[in-house]
Coordinates of C-alpha atoms and ligand atoms in Angstrom, one line a residue:
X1 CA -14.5 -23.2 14.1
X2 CA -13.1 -24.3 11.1
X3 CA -9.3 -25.9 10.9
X4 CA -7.1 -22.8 10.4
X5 CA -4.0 -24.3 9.7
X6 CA -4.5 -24.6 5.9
X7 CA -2.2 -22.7 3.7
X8 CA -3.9 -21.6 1.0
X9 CA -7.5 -19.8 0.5
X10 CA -9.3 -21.4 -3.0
X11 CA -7.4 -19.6 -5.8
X12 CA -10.0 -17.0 -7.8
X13 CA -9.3 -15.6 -10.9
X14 CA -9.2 -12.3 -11.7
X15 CA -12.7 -11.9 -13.7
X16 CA -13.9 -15.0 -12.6
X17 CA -17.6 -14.8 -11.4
X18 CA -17.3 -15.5 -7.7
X19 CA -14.7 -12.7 -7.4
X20 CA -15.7 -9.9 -4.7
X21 CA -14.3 -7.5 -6.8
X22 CA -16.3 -8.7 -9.8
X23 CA -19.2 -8.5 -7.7
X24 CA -18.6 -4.3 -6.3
X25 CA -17.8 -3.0 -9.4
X26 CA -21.0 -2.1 -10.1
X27 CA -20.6 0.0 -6.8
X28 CA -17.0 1.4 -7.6
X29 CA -17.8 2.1 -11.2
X30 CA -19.4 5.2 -9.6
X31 CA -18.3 8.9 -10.3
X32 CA -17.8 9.3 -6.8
X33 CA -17.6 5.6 -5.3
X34 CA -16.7 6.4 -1.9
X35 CA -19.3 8.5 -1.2
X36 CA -22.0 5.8 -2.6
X37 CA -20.5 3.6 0.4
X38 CA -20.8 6.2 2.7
X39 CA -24.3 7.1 2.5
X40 CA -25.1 3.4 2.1
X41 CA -23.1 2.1 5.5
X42 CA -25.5 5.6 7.0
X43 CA -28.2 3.7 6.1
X44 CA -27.7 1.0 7.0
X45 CA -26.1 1.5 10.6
X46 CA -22.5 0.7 9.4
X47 CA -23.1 -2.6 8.0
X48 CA -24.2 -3.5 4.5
X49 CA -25.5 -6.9 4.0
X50 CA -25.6 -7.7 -0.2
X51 CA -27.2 -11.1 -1.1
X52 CA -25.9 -12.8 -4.0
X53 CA -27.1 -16.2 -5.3
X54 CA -24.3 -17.7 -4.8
X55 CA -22.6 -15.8 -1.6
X56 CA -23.2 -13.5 1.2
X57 CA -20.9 -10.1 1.5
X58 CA -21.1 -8.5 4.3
X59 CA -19.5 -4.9 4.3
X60 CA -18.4 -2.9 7.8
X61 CA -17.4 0.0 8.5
X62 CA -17.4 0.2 12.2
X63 CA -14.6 0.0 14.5
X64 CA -15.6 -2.2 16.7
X65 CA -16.5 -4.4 14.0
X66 CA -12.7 -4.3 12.7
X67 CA -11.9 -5.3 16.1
X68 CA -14.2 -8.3 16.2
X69 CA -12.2 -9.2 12.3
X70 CA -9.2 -8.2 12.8
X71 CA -8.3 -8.9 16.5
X72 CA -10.6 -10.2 19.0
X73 CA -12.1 -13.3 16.7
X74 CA -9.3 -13.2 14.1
X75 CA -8.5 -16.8 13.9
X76 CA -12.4 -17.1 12.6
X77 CA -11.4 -15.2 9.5
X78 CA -8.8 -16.2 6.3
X79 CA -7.5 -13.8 3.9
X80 CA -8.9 -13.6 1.1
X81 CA -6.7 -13.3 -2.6
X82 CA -9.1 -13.2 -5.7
X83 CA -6.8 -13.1 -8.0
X84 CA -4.2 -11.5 -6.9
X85 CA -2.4 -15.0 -6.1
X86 CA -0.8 -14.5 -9.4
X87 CA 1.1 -11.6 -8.4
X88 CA 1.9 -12.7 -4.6
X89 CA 2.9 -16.6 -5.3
X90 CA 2.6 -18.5 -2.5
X91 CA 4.4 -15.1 0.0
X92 CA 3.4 -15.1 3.7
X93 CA 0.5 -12.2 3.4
X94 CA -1.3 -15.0 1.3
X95 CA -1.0 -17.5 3.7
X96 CA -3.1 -18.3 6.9
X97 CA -2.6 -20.5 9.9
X98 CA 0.7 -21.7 11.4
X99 CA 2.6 -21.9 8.2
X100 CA 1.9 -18.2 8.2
X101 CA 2.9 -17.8 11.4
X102 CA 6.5 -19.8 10.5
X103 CA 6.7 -18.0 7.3
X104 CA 7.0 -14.4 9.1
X105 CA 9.3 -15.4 11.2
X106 CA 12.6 -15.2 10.2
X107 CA 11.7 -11.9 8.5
X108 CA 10.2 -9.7 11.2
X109 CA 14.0 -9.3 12.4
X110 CA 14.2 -6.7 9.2
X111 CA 11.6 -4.4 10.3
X112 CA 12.9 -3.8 13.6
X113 CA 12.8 -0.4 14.5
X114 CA 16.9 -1.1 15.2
X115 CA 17.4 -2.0 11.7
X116 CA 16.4 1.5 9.8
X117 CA 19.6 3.0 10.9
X118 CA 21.3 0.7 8.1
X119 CA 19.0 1.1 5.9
X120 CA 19.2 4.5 6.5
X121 CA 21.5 5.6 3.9
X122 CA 20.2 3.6 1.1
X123 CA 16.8 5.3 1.5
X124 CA 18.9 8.2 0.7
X125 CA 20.7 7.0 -2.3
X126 CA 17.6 6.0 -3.6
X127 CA 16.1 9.5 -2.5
X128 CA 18.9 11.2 -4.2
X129 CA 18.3 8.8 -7.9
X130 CA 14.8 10.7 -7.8
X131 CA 16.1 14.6 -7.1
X132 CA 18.8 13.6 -10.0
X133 CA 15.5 12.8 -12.5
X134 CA 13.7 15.7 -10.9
X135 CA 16.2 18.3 -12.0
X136 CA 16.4 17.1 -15.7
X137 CA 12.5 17.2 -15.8
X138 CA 12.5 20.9 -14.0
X139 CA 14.6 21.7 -17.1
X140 CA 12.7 20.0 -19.7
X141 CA 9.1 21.4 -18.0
X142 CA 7.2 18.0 -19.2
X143 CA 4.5 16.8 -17.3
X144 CA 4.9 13.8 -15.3
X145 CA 2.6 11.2 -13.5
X146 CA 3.5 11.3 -9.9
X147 CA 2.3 7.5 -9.3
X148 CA 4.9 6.2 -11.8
X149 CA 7.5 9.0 -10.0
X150 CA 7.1 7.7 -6.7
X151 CA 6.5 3.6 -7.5
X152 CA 10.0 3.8 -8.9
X153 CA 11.6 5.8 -5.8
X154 CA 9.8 3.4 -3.5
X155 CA 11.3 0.4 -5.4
X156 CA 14.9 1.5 -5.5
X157 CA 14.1 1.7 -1.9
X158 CA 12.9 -1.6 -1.1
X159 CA 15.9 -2.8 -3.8
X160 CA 18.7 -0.9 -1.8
X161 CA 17.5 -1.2 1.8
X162 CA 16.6 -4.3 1.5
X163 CA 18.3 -6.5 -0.7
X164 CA 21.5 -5.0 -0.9
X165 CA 21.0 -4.6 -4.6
X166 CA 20.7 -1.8 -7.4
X167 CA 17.5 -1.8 -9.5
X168 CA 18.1 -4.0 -12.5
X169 CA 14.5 -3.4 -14.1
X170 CA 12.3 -0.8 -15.3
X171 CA 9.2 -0.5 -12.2
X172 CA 7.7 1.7 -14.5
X173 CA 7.4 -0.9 -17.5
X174 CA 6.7 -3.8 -15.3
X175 CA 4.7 -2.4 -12.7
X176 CA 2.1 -0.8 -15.3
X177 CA 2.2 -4.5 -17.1
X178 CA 1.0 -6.2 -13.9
X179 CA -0.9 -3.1 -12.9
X180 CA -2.8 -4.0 -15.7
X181 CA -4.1 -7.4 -14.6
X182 CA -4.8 -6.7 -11.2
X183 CA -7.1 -3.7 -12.2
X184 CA -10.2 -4.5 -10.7
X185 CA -11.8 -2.9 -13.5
X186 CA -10.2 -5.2 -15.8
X187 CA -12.5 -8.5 -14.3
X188 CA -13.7 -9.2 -17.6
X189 CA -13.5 -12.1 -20.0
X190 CA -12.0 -9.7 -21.6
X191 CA -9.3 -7.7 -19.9
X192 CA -9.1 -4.0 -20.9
X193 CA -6.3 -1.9 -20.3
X194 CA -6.4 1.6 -19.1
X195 CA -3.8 3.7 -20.6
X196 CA -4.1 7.2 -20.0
X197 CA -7.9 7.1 -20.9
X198 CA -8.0 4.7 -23.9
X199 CA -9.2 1.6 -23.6
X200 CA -7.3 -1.5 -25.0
X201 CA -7.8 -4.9 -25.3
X202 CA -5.3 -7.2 -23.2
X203 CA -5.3 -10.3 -24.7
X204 CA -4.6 -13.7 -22.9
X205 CA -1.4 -13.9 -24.2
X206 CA -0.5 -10.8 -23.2
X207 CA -1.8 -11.0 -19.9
X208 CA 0.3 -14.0 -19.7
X209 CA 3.7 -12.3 -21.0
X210 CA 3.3 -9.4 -18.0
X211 CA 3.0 -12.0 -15.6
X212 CA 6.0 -14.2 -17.0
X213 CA 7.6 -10.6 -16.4
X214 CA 7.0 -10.5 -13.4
X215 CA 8.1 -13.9 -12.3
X216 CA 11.5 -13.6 -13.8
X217 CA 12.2 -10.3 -11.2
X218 CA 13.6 -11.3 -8.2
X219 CA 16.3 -13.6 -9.8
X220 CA 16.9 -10.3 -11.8
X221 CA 17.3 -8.6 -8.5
X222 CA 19.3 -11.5 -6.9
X223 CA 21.5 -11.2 -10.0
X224 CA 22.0 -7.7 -9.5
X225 CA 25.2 -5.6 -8.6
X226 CA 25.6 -6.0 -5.0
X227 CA 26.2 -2.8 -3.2
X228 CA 27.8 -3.1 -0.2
X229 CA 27.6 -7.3 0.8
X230 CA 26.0 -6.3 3.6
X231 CA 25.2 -9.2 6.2
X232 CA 21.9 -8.3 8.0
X233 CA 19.1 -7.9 4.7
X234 CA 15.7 -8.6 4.1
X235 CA 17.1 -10.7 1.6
X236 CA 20.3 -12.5 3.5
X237 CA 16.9 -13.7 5.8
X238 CA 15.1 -15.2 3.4
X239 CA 18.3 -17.3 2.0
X240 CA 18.8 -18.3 5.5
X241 CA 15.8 -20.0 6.1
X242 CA 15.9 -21.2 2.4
X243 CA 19.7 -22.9 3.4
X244 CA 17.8 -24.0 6.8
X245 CA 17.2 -28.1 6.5
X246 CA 14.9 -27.6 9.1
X247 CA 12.6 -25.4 7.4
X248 CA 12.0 -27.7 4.2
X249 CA 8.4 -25.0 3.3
X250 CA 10.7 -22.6 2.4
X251 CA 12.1 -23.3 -0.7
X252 CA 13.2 -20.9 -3.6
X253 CA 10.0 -20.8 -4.8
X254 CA 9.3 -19.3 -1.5
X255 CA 12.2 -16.5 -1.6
X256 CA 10.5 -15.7 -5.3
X257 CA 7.7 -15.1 -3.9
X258 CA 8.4 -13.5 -0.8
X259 CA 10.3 -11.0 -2.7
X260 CA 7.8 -10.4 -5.5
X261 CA 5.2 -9.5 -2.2
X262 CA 7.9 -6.9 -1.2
X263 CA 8.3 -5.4 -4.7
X264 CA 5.0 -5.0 -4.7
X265 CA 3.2 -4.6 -1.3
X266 CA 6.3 -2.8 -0.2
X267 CA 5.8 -0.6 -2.7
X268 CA 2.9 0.3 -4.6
X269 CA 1.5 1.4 -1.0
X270 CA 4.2 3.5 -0.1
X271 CA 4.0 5.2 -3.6
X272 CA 0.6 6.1 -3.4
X273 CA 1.5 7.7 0.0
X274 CA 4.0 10.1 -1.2
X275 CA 1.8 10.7 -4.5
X276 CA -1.2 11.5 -2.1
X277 CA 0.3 13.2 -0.2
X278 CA 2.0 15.5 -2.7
X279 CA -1.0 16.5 -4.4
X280 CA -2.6 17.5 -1.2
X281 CA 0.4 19.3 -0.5
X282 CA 0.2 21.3 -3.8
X283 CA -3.6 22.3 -2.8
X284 CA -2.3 23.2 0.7
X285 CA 1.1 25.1 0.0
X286 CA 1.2 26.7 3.8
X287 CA 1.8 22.9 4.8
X288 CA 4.7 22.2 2.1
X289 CA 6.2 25.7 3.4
X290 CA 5.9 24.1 6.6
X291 CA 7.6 20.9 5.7
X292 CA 10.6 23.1 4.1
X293 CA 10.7 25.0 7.8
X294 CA 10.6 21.6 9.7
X295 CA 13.6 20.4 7.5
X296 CA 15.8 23.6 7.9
X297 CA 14.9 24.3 11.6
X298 CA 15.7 20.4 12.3
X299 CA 18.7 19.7 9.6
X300 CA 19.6 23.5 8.5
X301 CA 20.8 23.0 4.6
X302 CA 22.4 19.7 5.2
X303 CA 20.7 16.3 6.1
X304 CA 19.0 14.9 7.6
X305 CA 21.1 13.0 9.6
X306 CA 19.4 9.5 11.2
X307 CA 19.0 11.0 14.4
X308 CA 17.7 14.1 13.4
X309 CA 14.1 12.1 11.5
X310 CA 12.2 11.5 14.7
X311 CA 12.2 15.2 15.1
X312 CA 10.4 15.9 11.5
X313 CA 7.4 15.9 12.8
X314 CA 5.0 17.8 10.9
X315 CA 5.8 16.1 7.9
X316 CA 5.1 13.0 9.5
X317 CA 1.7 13.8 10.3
X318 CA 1.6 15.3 6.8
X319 CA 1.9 11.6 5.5
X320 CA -0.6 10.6 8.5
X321 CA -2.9 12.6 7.5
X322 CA -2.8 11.5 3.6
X323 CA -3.5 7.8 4.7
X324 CA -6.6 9.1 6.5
X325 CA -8.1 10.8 3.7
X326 CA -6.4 8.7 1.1
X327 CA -6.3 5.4 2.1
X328 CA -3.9 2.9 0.0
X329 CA -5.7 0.1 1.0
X330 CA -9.1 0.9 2.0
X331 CA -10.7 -1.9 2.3
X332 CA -9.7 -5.5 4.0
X333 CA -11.4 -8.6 3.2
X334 CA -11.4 -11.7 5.1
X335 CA -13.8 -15.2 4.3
X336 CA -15.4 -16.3 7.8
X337 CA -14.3 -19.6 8.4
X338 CA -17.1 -20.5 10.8
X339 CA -20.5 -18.8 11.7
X340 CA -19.8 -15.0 14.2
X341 CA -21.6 -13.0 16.2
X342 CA -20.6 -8.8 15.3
X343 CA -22.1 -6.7 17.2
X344 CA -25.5 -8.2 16.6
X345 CA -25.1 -9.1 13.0
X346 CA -25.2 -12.6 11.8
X347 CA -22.4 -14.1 9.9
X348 CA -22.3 -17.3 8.4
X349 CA -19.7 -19.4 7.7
X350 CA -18.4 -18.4 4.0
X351 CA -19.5 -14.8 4.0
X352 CA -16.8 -12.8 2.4
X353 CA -16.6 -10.3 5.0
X354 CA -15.4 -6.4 3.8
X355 CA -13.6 -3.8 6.2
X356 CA -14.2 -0.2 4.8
X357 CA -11.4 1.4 6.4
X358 CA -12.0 4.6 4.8
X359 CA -15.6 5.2 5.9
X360 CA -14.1 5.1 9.5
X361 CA -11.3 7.1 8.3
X362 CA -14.0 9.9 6.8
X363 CA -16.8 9.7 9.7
X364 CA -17.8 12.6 11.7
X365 CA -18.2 10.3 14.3
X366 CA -14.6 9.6 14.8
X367 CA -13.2 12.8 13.8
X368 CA -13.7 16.2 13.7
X369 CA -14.4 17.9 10.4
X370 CA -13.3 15.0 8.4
X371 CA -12.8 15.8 4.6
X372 CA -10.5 18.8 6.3
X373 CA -6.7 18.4 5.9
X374 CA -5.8 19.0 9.1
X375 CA -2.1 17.7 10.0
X376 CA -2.1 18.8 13.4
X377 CA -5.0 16.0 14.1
X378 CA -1.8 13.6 14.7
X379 CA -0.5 15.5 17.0
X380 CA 0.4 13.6 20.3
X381 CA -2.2 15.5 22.6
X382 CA -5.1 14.8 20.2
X383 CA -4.0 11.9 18.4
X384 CA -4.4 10.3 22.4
X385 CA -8.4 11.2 22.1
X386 CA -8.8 8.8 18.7
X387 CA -11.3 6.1 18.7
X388 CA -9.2 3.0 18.7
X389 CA -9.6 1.0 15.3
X390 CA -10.5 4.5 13.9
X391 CA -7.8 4.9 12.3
X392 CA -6.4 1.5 10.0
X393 CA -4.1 2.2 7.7
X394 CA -1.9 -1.1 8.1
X395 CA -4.7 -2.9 9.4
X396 CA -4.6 -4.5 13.2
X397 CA -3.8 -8.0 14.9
X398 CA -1.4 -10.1 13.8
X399 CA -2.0 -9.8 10.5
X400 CA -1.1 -6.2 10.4
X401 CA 1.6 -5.0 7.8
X402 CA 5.0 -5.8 8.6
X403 CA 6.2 -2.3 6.8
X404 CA 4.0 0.3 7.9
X405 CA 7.0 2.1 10.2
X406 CA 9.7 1.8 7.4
X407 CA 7.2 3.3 5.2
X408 CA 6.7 6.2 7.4
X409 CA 10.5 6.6 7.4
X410 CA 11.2 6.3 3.3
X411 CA 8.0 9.3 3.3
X412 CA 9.4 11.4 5.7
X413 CA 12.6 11.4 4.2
X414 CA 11.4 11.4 0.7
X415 CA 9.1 14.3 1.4
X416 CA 11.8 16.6 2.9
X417 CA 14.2 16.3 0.5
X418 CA 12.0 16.7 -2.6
X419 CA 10.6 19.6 -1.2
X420 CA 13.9 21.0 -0.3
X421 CA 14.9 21.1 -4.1
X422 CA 11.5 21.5 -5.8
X423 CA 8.1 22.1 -6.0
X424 CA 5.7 19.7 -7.6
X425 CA 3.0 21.4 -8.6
X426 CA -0.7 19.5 -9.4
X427 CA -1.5 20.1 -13.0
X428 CA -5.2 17.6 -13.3
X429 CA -8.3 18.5 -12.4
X430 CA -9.6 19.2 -9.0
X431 CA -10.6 17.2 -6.7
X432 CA -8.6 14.5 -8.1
X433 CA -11.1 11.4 -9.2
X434 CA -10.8 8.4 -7.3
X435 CA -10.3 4.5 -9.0
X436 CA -11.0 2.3 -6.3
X437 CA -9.8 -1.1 -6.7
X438 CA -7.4 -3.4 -4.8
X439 CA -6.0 0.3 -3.9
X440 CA -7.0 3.5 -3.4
X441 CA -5.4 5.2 -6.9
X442 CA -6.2 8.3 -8.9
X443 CA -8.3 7.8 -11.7
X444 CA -6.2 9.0 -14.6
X445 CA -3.2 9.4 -13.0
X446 CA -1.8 12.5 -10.9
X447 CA -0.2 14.7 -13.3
X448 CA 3.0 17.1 -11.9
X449 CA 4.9 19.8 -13.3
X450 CA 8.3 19.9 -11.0
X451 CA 9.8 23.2 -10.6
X452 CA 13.5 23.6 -9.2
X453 CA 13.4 25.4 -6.2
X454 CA 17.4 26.0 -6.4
Ligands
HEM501 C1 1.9 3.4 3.2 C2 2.5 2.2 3.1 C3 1.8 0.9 3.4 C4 0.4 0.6 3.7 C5 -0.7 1.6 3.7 C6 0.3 -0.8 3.9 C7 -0.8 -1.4 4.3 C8 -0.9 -2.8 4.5 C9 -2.1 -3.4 5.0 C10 -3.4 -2.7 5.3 C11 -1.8 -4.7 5.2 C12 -2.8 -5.8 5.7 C13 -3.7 -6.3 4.6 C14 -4.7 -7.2 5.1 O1 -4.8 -7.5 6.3 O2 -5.6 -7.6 4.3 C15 -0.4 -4.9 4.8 C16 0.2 -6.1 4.9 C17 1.6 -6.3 4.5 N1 2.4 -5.3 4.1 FE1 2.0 -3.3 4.0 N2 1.6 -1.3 3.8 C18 2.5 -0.3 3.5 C19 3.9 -0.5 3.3 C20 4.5 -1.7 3.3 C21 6.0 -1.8 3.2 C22 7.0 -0.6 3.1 C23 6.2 -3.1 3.3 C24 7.5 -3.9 3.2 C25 8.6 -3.4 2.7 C26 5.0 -3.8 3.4 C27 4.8 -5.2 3.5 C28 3.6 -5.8 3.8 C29 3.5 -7.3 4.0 C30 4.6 -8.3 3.8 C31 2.2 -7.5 4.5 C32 1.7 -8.9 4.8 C33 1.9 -9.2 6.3 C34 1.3 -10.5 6.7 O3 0.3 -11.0 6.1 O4 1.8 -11.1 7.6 N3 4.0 -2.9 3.5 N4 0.1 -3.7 4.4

């Protein structure tokens, strides 16, 4: 096997021609991509070899094959970045090997369960920034995108909770800039952006100005009012181990980083949870009038309170349910660092190796009546009879995400008390198109009409 320890994976460009995504977009340019993969990984018995000149892919869509990846042989497999490194700096869910594994470290104290009390009512604040926005749109009656709504709700979250700071920056204007470059469909020499349906030209220079943008954030954030000079953060973490002379790795190019990971992979996931699930909500409004039951049988008008959330549990499943059918990040790729055996299939060392999460998450075989949106399929008694690695919305092993519970928490909350005040009602064609690239987003956009419920 190779030697795991080393920090980085080869840095790809976006567009350049060894990148994976390069390589699939001739598969996700599709009108319906997902079903394409479907009825190949049928074909072929759930793994789907594709011989390039220059590299092997190998896409699965097995559970037991994510096991093998993710869990069983995972120290045979590195991440892989294309070029995404831009975006993510040198932050831990880059890295591989024991720097990783010192990386995470000091952090994984802020995702214990124990800390989302404190964070608690900052999710709330944030929560309460939206509803204030939601009523002035209720009265104007303009049409909104719900991506954009809930990618700046989820990054006043991660802002508040976790750093202890109010949101200095626009998400909308910088998260659409960067947006931009990451677009799979952009991997061109020429990088096009996708503006509402027009196509524009991004030139280098400006592909260069969104990413300066992006850079200069978290010293905007660190800058920021303080709210409360809390002393247990996300943030009051990483300075620690920045101010630790035993830890000379992590430096402030490391707390950049780490916090640019969080602005983004702790949020652009999150949001297209709560968009997701809002859309499936308006096509299914017996669930949202059960979500607005769950909330006053639970918290009557006032709330919730933090012990009352565990008990929301419909709307939990609600948002367990969206990650099934919607996956935010559907597929995981890994490079094979030496030569493995998966179930029966050969792969070499080098293959770039592809995890179709949402094929599991749409099989027959694992569940019943799959394109149904069927809440109730979380619930305890049947949720025991899943297929394990069936279901992989935060992916397994150790390299699973470090967010996935908090994110369950900012949903649930953020559901509830949206749909206490409003409706949000799905005004773009049905079924929504998919863009598959890095993420699982809406081609187009999701458009909403809010309508004030009181
Ligand atoms: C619905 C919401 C979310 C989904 C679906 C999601 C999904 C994932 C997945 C699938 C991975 C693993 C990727 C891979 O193995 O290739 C991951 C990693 C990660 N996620 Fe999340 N995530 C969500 C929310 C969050 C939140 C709220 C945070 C933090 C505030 C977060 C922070 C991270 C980090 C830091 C990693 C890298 C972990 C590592 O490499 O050690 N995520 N996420």
């Amino acid at each position: 096997m190779a030697d795991m320890t080393v920090a980085y994976s080869p840095s790809h460009g976006l567009g350049e021609e060894q990148s994976i995504w390069f390589k699939l977009t001739p598969l996700l340019n599709q009108e319906n991509p997902m079903q394409v993969l479907m009825a190949l990984s049928d074909k072929y018995g759930g793994v789907i070899p594709i011989n390039l000149k220059s590299q092997r892919i190998v896409l699965l869509s097995e559970p037991a094959h994510a096991e093998r990846v993710l869990v069983t042989n995972a120290d045979n497999y590195t991440k892989y970045f294309d070029g995404l490194r831009p975006i993510f700096g040198k932050s831990m869910i880059t890295i591989d090997g024991a720097l990783w594994q010192k990386i995470r470290t000091p952090q994984q104290a802020a995702f214990h369960p124990n800390m989302f009390e404190e964070y608690f009512p900052y999710l709330m604040s944030a929560i309460d920034s939206k509803m204030a926005r939601w009523a002035e749109i209720a009265e104007t009656g303009e049409t909104v995108e719900m991506v954009e709504e809930t990618w700046t709700l989820a990054a006043e979250m991660v802002c508040k909770a976790l750093f202890d700071r109010e949101m200095p920056f626009n998400p909308h204007f910088v998260f659409s800039q960067v947006k931009t470059y990451t677009d799979v469909m952009n991997h061109k020499s020429i990088r096009l952006k996708n503006q509402r349906g027009e196509l524009i030209e991004m030139t280098g220079e400006e592909t260069a100005k969104a990413m300066e943008v992006w850079h200069s954030i978290p010293d905007s954030v660190i800058g920021a009012n303080v709210i409360d000079h809390r002393e247990k953060t996300l943030l009051k973490m990483l300075q620690a181990a920045e101010a630790d002379p035993d830890f000379p790795e992590f430096d402030h190019r490391q707390v950049i980083d780490e916090m640019k990971q969080y602005l983004w992979a702790g949020t652009e996931s999150t949001a297209l949870t709560l968009a997701w699930s809002l859309y499936l909500l308006s096509q299914h409004p017996e669930a949202m009038e059960r979500i607005r039951a769950e909330a006053h049988a639970v918290c009557g008008d006032a709330g919730p309170e933090w012990n009352q959330v565990q008990q929301l549990s419909y709307t939990r499943m609600v948002i367990q349910e969206t990650m099934r059918l919607f996956p935010p990040v559907w597929a995981l790729i890994r490079i094979a660092a030496g030569d493995d055996d998966i179930q029966g299939h050969k792969v070499k060392a080098g293959d770039k190796v592809v995890i179709l999460t949402y094929i599991a998450h749409h099989s027959p075989k694992y569940w019943d009546d799959p394109e149904k949106f069927d809440p109730e399929r979380f619930a305890p008694e049947r949720a025991k009879k899943r297929v394990k690695y069936s279901y992989l919305l935060f992916s397994a092993g150790k390299r699973a995400c470090i967010g996935g519970a908090l994110s369950q928490i900012e949903n649930t909350l953020a559901l509830v008390q949206l749909l206490r005040r409003f409706t949000p009602e799905y005004v773009g064609p049905v079924p929504a198109k998919i863009h598959a690239t890095v993420t699982f987003c809406p081609k187009g956009g999701l458009p909403f009409r809010i309508r004030a419920l009181r």
